[in-house]
PDB file of C-alpha atoms in Angstrom:
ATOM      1  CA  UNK A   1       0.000   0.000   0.000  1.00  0.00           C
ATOM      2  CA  UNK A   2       1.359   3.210  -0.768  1.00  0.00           C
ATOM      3  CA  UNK A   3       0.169   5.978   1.529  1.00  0.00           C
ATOM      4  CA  UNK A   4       0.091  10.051   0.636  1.00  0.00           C
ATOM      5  CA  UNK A   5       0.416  12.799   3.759  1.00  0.00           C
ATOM      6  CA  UNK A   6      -3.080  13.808   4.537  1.00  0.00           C
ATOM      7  CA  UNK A   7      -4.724  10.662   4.238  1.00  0.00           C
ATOM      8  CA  UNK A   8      -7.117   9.378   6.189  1.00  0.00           C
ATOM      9  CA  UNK A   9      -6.083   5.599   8.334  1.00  0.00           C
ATOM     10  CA  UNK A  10      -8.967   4.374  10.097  1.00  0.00           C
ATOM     11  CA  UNK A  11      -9.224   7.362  13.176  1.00  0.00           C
ATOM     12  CA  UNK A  12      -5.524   8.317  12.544  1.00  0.00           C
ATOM     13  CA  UNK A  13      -4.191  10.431   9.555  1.00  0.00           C
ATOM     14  CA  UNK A  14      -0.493  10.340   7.543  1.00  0.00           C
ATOM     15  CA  UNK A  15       1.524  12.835   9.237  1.00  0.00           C
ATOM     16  CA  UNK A  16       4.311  11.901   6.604  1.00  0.00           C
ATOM     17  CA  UNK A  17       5.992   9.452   4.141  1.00  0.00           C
ATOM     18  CA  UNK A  18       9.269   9.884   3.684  1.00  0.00           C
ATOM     19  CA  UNK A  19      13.221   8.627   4.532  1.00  0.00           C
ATOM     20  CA  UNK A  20      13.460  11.821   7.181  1.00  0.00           C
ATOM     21  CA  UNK A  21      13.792  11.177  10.449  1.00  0.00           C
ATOM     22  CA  UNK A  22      11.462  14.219  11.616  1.00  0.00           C
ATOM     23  CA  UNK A  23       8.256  15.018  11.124  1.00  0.00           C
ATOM     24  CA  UNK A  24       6.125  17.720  11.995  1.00  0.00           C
ATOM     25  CA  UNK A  25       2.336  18.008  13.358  1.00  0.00           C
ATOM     26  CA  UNK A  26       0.503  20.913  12.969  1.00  0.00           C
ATOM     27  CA  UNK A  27      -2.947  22.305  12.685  1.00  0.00           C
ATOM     28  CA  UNK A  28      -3.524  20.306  15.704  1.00  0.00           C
ATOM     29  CA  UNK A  29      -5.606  21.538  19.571  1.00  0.00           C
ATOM     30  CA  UNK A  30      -4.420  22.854  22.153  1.00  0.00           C
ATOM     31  CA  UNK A  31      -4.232  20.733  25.675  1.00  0.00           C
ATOM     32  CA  UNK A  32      -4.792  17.585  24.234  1.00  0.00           C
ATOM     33  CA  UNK A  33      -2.984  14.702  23.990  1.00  0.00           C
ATOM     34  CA  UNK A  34      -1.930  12.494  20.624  1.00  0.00           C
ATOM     35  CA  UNK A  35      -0.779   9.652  19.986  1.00  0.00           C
ATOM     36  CA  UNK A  36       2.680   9.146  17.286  1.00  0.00           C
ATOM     37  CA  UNK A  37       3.006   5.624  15.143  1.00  0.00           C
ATOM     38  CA  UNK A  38       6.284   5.463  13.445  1.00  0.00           C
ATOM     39  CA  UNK A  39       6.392   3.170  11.129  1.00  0.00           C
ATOM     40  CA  UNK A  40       9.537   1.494   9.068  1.00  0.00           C
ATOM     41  CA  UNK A  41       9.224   1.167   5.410  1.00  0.00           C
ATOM     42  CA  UNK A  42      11.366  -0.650   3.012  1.00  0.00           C
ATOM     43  CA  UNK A  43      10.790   1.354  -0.896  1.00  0.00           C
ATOM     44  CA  UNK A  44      13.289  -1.003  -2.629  1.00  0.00           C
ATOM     45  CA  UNK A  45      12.208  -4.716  -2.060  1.00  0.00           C
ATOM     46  CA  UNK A  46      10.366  -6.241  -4.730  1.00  0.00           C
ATOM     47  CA  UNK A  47       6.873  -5.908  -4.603  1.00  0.00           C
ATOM     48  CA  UNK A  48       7.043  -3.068  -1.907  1.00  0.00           C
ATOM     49  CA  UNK A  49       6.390  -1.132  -0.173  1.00  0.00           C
ATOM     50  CA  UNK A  50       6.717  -2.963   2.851  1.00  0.00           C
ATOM     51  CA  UNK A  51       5.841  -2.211   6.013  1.00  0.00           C
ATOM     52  CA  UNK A  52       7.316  -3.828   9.958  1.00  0.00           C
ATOM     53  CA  UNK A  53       3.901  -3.242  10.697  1.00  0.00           C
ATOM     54  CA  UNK A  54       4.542  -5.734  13.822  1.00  0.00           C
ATOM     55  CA  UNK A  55       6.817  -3.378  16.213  1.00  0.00           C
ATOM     56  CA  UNK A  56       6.162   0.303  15.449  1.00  0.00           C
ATOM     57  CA  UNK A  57       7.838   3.297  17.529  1.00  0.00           C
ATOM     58  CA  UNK A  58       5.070   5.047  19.662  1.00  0.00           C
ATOM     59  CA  UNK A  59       4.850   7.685  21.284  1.00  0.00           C
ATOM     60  CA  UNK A  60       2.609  10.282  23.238  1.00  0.00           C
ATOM     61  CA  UNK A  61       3.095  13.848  23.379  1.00  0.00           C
ATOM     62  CA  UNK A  62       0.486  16.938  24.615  1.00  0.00           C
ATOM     63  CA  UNK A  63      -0.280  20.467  22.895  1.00  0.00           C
ATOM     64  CA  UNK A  64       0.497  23.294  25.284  1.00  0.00           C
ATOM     65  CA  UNK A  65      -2.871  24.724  26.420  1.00  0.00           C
ATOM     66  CA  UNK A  66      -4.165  28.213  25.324  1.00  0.00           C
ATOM     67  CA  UNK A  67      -4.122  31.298  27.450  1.00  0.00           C
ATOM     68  CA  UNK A  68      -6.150  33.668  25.284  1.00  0.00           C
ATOM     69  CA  UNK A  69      -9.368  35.330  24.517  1.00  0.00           C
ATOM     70  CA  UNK A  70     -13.533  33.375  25.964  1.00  0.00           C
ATOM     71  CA  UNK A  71     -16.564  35.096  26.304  1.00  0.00           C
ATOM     72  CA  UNK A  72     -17.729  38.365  25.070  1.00  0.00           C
ATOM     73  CA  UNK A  73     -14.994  41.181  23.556  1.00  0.00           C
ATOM     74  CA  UNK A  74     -16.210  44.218  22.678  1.00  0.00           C
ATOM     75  CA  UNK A  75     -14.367  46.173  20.212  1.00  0.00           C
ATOM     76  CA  UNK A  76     -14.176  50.280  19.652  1.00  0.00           C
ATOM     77  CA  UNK A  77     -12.979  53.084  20.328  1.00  0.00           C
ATOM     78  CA  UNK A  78     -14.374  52.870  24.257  1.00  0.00           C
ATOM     79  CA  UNK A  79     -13.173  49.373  24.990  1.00  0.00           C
ATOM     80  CA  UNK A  80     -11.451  48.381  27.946  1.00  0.00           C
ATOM     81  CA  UNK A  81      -7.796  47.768  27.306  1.00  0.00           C
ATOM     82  CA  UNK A  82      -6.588  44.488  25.374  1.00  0.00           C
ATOM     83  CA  UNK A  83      -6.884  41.746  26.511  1.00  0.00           C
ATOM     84  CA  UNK A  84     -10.509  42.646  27.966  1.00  0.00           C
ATOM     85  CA  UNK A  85     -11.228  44.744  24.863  1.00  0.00           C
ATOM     86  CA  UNK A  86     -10.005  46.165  21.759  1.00  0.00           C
ATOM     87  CA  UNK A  87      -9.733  49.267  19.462  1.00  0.00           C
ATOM     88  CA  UNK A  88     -10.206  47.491  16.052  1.00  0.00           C
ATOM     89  CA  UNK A  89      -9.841  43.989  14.484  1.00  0.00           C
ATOM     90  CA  UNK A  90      -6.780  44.586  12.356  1.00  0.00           C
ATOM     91  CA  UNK A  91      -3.442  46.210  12.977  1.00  0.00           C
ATOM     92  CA  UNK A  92      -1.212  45.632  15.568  1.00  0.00           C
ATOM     93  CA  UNK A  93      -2.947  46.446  18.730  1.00  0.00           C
ATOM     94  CA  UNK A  94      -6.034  44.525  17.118  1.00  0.00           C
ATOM     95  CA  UNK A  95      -7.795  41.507  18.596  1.00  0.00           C
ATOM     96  CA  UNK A  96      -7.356  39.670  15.180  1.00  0.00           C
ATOM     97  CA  UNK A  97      -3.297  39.892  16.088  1.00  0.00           C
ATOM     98  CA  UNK A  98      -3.800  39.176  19.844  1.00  0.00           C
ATOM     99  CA  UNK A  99      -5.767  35.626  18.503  1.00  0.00           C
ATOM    100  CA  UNK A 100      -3.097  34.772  16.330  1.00  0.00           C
ATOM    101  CA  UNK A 101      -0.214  35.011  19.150  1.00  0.00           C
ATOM    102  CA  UNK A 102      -2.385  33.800  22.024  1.00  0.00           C
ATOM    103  CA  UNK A 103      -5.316  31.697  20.437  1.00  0.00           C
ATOM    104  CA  UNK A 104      -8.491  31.347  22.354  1.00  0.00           C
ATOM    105  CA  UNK A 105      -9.546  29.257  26.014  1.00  0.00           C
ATOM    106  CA  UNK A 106     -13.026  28.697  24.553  1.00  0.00           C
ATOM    107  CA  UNK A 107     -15.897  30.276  22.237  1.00  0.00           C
ATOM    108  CA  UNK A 108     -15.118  33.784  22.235  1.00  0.00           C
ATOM    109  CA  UNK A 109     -17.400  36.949  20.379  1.00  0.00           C
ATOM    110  CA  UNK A 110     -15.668  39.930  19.300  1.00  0.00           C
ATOM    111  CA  UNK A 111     -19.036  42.116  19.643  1.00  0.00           C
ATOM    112  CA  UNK A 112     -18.301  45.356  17.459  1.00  0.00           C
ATOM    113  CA  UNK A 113     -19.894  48.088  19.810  1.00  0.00           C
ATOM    114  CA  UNK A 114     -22.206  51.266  18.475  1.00  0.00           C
ATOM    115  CA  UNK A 115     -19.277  53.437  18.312  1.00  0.00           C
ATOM    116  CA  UNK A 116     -17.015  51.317  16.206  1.00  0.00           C
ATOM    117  CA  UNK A 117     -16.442  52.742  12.648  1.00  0.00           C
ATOM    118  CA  UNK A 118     -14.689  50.184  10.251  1.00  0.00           C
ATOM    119  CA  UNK A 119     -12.832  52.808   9.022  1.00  0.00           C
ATOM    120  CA  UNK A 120      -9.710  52.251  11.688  1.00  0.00           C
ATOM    121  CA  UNK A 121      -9.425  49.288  10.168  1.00  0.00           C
ATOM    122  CA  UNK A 122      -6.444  47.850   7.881  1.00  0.00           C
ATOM    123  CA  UNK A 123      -7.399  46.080   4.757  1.00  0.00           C
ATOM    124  CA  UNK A 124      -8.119  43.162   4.038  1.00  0.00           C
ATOM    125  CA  UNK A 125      -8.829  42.246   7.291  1.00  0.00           C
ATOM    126  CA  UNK A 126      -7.175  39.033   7.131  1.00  0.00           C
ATOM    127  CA  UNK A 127      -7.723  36.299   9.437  1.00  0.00           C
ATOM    128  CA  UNK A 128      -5.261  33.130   9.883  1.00  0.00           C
ATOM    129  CA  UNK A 129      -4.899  30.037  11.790  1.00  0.00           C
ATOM    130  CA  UNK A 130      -5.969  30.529  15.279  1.00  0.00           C
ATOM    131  CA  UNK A 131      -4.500  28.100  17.740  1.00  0.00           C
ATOM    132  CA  UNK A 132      -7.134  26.460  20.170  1.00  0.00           C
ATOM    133  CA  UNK A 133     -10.218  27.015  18.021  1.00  0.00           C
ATOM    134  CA  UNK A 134     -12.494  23.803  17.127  1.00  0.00           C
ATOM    135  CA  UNK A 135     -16.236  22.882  17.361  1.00  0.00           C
ATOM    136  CA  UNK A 136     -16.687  24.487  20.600  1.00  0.00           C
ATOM    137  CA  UNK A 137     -14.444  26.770  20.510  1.00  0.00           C
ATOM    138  CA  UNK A 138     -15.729  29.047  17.678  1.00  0.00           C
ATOM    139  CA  UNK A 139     -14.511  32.937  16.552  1.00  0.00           C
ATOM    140  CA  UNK A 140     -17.578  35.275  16.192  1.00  0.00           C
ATOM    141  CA  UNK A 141     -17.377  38.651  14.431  1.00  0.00           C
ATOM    142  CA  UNK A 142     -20.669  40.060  15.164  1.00  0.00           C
ATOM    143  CA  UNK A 143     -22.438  43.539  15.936  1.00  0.00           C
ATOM    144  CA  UNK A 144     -23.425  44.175  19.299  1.00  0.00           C
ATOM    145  CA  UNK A 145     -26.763  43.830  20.019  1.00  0.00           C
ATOM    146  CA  UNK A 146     -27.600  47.494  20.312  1.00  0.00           C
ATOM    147  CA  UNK A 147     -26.061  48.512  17.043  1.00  0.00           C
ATOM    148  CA  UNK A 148     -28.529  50.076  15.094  1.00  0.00           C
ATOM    149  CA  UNK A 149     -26.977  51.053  11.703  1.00  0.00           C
ATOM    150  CA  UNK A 150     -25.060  48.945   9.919  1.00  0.00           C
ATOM    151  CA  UNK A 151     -21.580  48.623  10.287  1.00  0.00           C
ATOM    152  CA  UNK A 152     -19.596  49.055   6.907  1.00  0.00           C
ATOM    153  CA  UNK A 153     -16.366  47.592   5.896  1.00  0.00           C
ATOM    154  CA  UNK A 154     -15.442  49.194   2.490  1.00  0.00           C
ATOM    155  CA  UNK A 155     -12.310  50.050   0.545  1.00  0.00           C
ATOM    156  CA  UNK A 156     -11.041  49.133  -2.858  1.00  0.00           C
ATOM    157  CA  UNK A 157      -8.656  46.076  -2.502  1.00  0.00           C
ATOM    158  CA  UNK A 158      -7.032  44.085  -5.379  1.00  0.00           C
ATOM    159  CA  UNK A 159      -7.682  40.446  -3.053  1.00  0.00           C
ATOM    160  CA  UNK A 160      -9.973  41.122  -0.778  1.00  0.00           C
ATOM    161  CA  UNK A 161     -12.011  43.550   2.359  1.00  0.00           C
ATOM    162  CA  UNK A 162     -12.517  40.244   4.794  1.00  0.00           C
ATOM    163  CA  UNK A 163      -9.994  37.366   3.842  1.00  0.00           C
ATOM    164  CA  UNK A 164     -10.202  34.212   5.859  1.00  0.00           C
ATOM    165  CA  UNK A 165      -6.818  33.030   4.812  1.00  0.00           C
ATOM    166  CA  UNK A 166      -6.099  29.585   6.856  1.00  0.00           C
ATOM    167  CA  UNK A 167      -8.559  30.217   9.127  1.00  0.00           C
ATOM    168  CA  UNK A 168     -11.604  28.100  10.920  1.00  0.00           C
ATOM    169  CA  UNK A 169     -14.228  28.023  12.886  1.00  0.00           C
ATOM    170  CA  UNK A 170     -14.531  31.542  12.370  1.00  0.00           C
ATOM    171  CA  UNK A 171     -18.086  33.133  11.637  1.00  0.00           C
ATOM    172  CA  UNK A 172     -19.144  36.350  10.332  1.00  0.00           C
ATOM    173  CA  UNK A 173     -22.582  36.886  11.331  1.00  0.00           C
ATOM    174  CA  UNK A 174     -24.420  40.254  10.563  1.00  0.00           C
ATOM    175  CA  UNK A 175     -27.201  39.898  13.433  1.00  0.00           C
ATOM    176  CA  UNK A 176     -26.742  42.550  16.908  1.00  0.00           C
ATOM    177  CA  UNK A 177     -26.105  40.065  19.467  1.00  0.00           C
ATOM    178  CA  UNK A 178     -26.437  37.193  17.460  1.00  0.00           C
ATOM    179  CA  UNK A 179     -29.869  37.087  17.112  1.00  0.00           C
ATOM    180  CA  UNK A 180     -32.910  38.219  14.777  1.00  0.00           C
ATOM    181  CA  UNK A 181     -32.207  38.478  10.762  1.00  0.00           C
ATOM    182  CA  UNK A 182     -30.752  42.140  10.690  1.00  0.00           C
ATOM    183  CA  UNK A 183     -28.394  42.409   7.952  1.00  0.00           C
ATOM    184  CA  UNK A 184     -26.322  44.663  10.292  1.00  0.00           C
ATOM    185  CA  UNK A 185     -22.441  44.141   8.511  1.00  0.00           C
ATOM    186  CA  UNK A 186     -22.093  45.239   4.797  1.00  0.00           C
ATOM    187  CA  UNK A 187     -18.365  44.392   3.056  1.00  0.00           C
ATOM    188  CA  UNK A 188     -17.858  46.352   0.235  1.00  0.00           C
ATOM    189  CA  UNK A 189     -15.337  46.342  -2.335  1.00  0.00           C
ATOM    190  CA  UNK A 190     -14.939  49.186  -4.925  1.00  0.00           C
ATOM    191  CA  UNK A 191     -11.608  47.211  -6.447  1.00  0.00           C
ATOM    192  CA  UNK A 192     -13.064  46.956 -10.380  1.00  0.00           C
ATOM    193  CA  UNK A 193     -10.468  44.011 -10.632  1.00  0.00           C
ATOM    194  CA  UNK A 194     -10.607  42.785  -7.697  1.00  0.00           C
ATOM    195  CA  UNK A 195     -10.685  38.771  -6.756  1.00  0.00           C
ATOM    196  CA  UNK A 196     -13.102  38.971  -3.761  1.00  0.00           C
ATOM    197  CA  UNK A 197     -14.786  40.690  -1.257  1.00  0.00           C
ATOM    198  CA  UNK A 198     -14.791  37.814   1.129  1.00  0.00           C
ATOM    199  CA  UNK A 199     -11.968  35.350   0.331  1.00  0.00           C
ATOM    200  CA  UNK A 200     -11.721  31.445   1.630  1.00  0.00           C
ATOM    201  CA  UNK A 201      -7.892  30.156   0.868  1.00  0.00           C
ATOM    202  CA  UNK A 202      -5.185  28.058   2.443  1.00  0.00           C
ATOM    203  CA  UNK A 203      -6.905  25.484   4.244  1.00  0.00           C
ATOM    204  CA  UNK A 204     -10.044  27.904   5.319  1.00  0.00           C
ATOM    205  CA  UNK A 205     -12.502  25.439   6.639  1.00  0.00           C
ATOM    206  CA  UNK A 206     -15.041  25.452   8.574  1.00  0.00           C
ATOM    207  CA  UNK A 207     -16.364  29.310   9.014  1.00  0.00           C
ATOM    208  CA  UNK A 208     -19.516  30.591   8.409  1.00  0.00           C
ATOM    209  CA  UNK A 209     -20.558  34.111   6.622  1.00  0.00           C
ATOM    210  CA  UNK A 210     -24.511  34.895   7.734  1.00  0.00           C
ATOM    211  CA  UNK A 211     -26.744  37.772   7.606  1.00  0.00           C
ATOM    212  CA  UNK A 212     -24.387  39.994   5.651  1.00  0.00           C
ATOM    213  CA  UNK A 213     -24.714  42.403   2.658  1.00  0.00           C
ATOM    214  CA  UNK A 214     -21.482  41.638   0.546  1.00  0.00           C
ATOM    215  CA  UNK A 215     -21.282  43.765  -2.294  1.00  0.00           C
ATOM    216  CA  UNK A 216     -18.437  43.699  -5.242  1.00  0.00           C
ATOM    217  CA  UNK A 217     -17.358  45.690  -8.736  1.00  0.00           C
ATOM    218  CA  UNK A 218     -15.401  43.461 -10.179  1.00  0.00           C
ATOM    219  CA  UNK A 219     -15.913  43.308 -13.867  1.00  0.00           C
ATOM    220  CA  UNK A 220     -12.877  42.560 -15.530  1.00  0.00           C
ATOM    221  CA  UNK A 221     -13.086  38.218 -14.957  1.00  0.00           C
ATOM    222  CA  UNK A 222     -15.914  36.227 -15.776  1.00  0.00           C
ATOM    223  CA  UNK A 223     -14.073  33.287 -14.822  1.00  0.00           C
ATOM    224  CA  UNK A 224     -15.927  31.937 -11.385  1.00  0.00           C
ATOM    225  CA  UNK A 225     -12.211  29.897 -11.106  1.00  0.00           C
ATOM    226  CA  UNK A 226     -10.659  32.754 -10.159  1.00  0.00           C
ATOM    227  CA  UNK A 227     -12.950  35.028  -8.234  1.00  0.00           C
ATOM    228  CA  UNK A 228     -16.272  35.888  -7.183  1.00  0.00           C
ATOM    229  CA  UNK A 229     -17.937  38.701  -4.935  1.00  0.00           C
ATOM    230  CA  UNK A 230     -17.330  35.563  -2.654  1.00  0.00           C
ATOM    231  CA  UNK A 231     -14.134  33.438  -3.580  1.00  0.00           C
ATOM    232  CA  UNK A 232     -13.346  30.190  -2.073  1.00  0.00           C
ATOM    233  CA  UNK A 233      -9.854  29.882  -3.648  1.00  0.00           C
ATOM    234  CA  UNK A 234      -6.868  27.625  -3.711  1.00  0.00           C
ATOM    235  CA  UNK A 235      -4.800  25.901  -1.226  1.00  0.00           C
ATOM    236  CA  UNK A 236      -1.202  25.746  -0.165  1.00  0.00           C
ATOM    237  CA  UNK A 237      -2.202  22.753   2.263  1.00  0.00           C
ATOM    238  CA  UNK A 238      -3.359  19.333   1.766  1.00  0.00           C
ATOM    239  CA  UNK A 239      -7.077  19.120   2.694  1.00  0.00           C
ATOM    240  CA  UNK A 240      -8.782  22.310   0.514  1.00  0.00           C
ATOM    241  CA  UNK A 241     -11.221  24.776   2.106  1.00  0.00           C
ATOM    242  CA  UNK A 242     -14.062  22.822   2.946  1.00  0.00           C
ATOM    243  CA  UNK A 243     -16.940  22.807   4.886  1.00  0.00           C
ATOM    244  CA  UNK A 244     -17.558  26.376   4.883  1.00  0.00           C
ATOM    245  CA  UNK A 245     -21.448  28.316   5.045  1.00  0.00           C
ATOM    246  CA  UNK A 246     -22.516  31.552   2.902  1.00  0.00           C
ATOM    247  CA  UNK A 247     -26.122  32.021   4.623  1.00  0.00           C
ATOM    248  CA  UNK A 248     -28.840  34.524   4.554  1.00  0.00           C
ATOM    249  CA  UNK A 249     -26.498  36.893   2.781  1.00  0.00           C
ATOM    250  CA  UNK A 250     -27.280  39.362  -0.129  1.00  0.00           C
ATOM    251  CA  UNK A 251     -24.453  39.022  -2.714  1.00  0.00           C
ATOM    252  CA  UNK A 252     -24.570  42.093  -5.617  1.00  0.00           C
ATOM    253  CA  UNK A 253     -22.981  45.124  -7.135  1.00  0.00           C
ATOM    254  CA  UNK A 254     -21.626  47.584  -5.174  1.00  0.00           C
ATOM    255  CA  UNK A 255     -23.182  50.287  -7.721  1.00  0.00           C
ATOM    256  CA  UNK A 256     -25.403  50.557 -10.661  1.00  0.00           C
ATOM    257  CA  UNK A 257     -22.008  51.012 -12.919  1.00  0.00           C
ATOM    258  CA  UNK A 258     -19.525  48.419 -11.762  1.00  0.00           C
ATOM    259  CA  UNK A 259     -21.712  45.038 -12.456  1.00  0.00           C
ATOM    260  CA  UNK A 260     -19.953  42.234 -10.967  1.00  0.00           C
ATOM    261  CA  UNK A 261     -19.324  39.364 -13.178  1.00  0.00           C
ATOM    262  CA  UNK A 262     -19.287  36.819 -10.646  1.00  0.00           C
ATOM    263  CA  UNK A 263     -21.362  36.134  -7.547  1.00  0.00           C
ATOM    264  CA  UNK A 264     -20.218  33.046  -5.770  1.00  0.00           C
ATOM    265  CA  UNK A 265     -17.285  31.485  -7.035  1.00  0.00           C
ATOM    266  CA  UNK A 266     -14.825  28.553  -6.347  1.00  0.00           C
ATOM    267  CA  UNK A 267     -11.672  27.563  -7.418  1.00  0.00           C
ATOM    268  CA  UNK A 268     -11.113  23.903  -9.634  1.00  0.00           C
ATOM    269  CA  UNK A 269      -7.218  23.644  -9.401  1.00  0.00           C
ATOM    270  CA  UNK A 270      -6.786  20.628  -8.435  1.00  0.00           C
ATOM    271  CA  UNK A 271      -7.194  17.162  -9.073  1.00  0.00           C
ATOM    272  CA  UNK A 272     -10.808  15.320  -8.842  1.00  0.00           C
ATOM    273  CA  UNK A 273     -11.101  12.740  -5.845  1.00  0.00           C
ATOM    274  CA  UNK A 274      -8.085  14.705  -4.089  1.00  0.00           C
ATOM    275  CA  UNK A 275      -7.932  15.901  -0.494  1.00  0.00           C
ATOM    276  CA  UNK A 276      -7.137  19.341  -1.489  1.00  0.00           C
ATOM    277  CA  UNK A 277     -10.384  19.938  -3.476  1.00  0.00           C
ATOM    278  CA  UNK A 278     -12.813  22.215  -1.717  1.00  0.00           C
ATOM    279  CA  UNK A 279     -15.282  20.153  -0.427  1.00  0.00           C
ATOM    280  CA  UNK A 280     -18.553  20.149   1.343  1.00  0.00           C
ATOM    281  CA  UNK A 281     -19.423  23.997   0.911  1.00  0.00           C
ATOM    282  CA  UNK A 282     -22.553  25.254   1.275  1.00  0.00           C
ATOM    283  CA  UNK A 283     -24.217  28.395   0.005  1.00  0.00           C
ATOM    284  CA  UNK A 284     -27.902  28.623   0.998  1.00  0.00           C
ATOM    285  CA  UNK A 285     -30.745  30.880   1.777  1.00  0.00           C
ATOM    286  CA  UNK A 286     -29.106  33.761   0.028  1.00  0.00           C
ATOM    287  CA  UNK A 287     -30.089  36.992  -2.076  1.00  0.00           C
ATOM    288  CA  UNK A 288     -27.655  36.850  -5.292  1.00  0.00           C
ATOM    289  CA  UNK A 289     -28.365  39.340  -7.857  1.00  0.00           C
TER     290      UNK A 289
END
């Protein structure tokens, strides 16, 4: 049997084939315990592979736990000081960059409050790999629940305003406090060339987009390949971005000049029946015109 890096082995999953004698594990949760098989494998015999299946190496080794954000964050101008609160999303001093160097202790909402203006913000807003997050330990970008305008993340951007780049479990949901079917978040992008507005690559699985207004201008591609108002792009991992949501959403021009030629789009660079296809997306419930 010849076995690829990625690949699903019963419960367990190919870390790596290959003569080196390290290996690396990533993507993996914090405070939590796994389990290493090492196994020796012959290329050259005839009829090999083969395998000494009979007396692997094991081995058992723990994730450090994560310190950072739980609970409700709220985010503006008259937030309490980082960690318990934040200016803006982006930048330096943002909570997206406190996530990536700290990670999260459990489901956490970064609630943006009435005073927020999206305007402090750096773009794209990109959001990465954040250690610690899982099932129940989702990201939420959401209005607070007394926001009563919506909040508007605009600027003309060659990739993309919001670009989930590696990230998951990471949902951008339009609704105050969570709730209702306010369309309370708009993400604009004036870029006539651009790729996106909202952007899924590099193993971005797993997030959810609801109850926003996402608008484009892109006219220059009619290729749904390679953009989209909504992209979900290519990979530099091995398992595609899959398993993502677009709900409840209105997708459209940005203007009654700049017709977008694209509104949900997906990339098809790689092989059929691979890991790294994007898999097991779902669009639904949504206004696209």
């Amino acid at each position: 049997t010849n076995y690829t890096a990625g690949a699903a082995l019963g419960a367990r999953t190919i870390i790596q084939v290959s003569p080196s004698l390290n290996f690396s594990a990533t993507g993996l949760f914090g405070g939590t315990a796994y389990d290493f098989y090492v196994y020796a494998v012959n290329l050259d015999c005839n009829g090999g592979p083969l395998y000494n299946n009979v007396s692997p190496l094991t081995g058992t080794q723990s994730t450090t736990a994560c310190v950072g954000l739980s609970g409700v964050v709220p985010i503006g101008p008259t937030a309490p000081a980082a960690p318990a609160g934040f200016p803006s999303l982006s930048g330096a001093s943002g909570a997206i960059a406190y996530l990536a160097a700290n990670g999260l202790t459990a489901a956490t909402q970064l609630e943006l409050q009435s005073d927020y203006v999206a305007s402090v913000e750096t773009y794209p807003i990109t959001i990465g790999s954040i250690s610690c997050s899982g099932p129940g330990k989702v990201l939420t970008i959401r209005p607070a629940s007394l926001v009563a305008t919506p909040i508007v993340f605009t600027a003309s951007n060659a990739n993309a305003i919001f670009d989930f780049n590696g990230a998951n479990y990471v949902t951008l949901d339009g609704r105050p406090g969570g709730t209702g079917t306010s369309q309370m978040i708009q993400v604009i992008n004036t870029n006539t060339t651009a790729i996106s507005t909202v952007r899924l690559v590099n193993e971005a699985s797993n997030n959810v987009i609801t109850y926003c207004d996402l608008q484009g201008a892109s006219v220059t591609s009619a290729n749904p390949t390679t953009s989209g108002i909504v992209f979900i792009g290519t990979t530099t991992g091995l398992f595609g971005n899959d398993n993502n949501t677009i709900s409840f959403s209105n997708i459209h021009s940005a203007d009654q000049v700049n017709f977008p030629a694209i509104g949900v789009g997906a990339s098809n660079l790689t092989t059929a029946g691979t890991l790294a296809n994007n898999d097991n997306n779902i669009i639904t419930d949504n206004n696209i015109y």
